[in-house]
Amino acid sequence: MKGALRAIGAASLLLVVWLAAGQNPPAPLHFVYRPIDFRLESSETPERHAPETMAGGLALFDYNNDGNLDIFFTNGADIRTLQKSSSKYSNRLFENDGKGNFTDVTQKAGLAGVGFDNGVAVGDYDNDGYKDLFVGGVHGSRLYHNNGDGTFTDVTAKAGLNRPDSQYGPLWSVGGAWVDVNNDGLLDLFVVNYLAWDPDTEPVCEAGPGRRDYCHPKFYKPTPNQLFLNTGDGTFRDVSAESGIRSHPGKGMGVGIADYDLDGLMDIFVSNDKMYNSLFHNKGGGKFEEVAFEADVALTENGQFISGMGVDFRDLDNDSYPDIALVALDNELFPIFRNLGKGGFADVTVGSGMARLSAPMAGYSPTIADFDNDGWKDLFVTRGHVQSLEYASRVSVEQPNSVFRNLSGMKFQALTAEAGLTAQPPRRHRGSAVGDLNHDGRLDAVVSAISAPAEVWINDNPGGNHWIEFVLEGAKSNRDGIGARIKVVAGGAAQYNHVSFAAGYASSSAGPVHFGLGQSNTADVEIRWPSGTVQQLKNVAAGRVIRIKETE
């Protein structure tokens, strides 16, 4: 009998106990809604200009180093002028008191912004110990330096990031990612650019007699992504062409950063809208090779273009190799590419159950994280269609968010109402970021929505699983430790993650690296820094945020 109970496993045994008692089992994952005073204003007009439906990037990061994760929301602008003509278009920074309560500190911080902002990338580019912000926008992006006193300074021009593209003109950035591409200890900037948009020549697409709606991406030309190399003196050099990035234009909607072949160099995956995806393999020496077809991630297994939205790039099956999860619109599925460990990937969308679960859904921002602390990373997806509300008679435009619970390996369970995510009305959700907002060891989520209030989802999962988090401080490596690989062994099982703040659609999750430990209350830890340094910690107690400085 004891052997049979051990075979059932802790989670299944708990389910048996509940059923035997004649009670409904608790939801394996659950969130409660908490309001926050922000509304995403994208200047929707009857003309249906493309940027109106693409706004909504946000970030979780500790802007003042008090140990609490704060929230930054990007916001739109007057679509005709691309200027924040009203305070309703202000970007917003909310300071966290450590208990999940937020105070608006935007004006003091100097982060209200000036243009139509779309996405945000967090990273300490000057290694001064304070995280800075790159804010991508429509025909204008900004770099904000964190001064360490609660204020930020716009250093875009000083950094050399304000130059228009000589061939394509003003570009529309949906954000990007900070990554040390050459392991010199300085964070470089990868900028994701969407399609070429000109309000004066924009096509007209009809949703019905006399009614316009947002046009298919095929009506717009692609644009190249950009790579800016950090020179170490506060300026950046555009190496897009010489690195090989520029020669592969696309319609980028998301970026994932990971060392997919474990060669010590960080690679870059870009999800494209109705185009082939891009996988830029880092060859070293500042050179990249686009290998999406060779790696079998350019298209899904049916060979069709999909509306590739946001992406996350992390190990889902605990085999040490980062996998790729991206989302698209209804009937296009939410693809899962499993890393085979030999430089290639396999499309496991059907076998994982994701094809069946996601078929009726339209997704924007997927974020990989362990929300129930069982040792298997789950997938939180913001949902909502790209079309306007005028299209609601044809498709489900407003949708609730969903979390896909990892049942171990590559099998998923979709939870929406069960997870409490229907406590708010369905909306056109966009960006998202995750992190522990109230220090209870459970990861929470923050979500934006077009022309609607933002949503804070506090994780109140009733499970008693243990957890551990890591904040890394590089010495020879970049200060944020971006690119560092962390291996955690608990209860005889190994897990892997790496430091990367890029997340989902146009967003950044810049909190500690989180691991669920299940029933284990200790763990052995190994950290491989971008510099090549390896550090090991034995028998580390769970339930703590561990700060680790790289040994010199």
XYZ file of C-alpha atoms in Angstrom, residues 256-260 262 266 312-324 367-371 373 375-379 406 434-435 443 468-472 480-489 493-503 509-517 524-530 535:
78
model
C 13.749 35.855 -26.643
C 17.342 35.686 -25.424
C 19.032 32.366 -24.581
C 22.153 30.340 -25.255
C 20.259 27.601 -27.087
C 25.147 26.068 -24.672
C 23.739 34.332 -26.085
C 9.740 33.524 -24.209
C 12.863 31.370 -24.484
C 13.476 29.136 -21.433
C 13.818 25.474 -20.496
C 10.352 23.938 -20.159
C 11.267 20.263 -19.745
C 14.241 20.511 -17.355
C 16.752 19.002 -19.795
C 19.069 22.062 -19.599
C 18.276 23.304 -23.131
C 16.105 26.458 -23.541
C 12.823 25.913 -25.407
C 10.715 28.463 -27.289
C 5.782 34.404 -20.029
C 7.473 31.210 -18.823
C 7.669 30.863 -15.024
C 6.879 28.365 -12.254
C 3.675 29.731 -10.747
C 6.454 26.111 -7.331
C 9.627 22.526 -10.188
C 8.087 22.795 -13.671
C 7.795 26.116 -15.456
C 4.298 27.129 -16.572
C 3.153 29.621 -19.219
C 3.095 22.401 -16.919
C 5.859 38.489 -13.803
C 7.545 38.663 -10.411
C 4.993 34.767 -8.735
C 14.174 29.960 -3.913
C 15.227 33.091 -5.824
C 18.544 34.485 -6.987
C 19.781 38.017 -7.581
C 23.129 37.950 -9.357
C 22.881 42.276 -13.956
C 24.345 38.840 -14.677
C 22.330 38.673 -17.906
C 23.358 35.490 -19.686
C 24.306 33.601 -16.521
C 22.973 30.009 -16.389
C 21.668 28.686 -13.090
C 21.290 24.985 -12.290
C 19.323 23.985 -9.203
C 19.161 20.425 -7.888
C 15.818 16.569 -9.769
C 17.636 19.273 -11.733
C 16.191 22.507 -13.130
C 17.733 25.201 -15.286
C 17.123 28.858 -15.995
C 19.154 31.845 -17.096
C 19.139 35.564 -16.454
C 17.257 37.422 -19.173
C 14.817 40.233 -18.565
C 13.155 40.118 -22.015
C 9.649 38.721 -21.667
C 10.413 40.838 -16.154
C 13.514 42.034 -14.310
C 13.048 40.413 -10.934
C 15.124 37.694 -9.274
C 15.469 34.340 -11.035
C 12.800 32.142 -9.452
C 12.782 28.368 -8.895
C 10.012 26.260 -7.400
C 11.377 23.379 -5.332
C 22.370 22.630 -4.534
C 23.168 25.472 -6.925
C 25.586 25.995 -9.810
C 26.029 29.307 -11.618
C 27.886 29.667 -14.911
C 28.628 33.319 -15.528
C 29.086 34.858 -18.990
C 30.303 29.039 -8.678
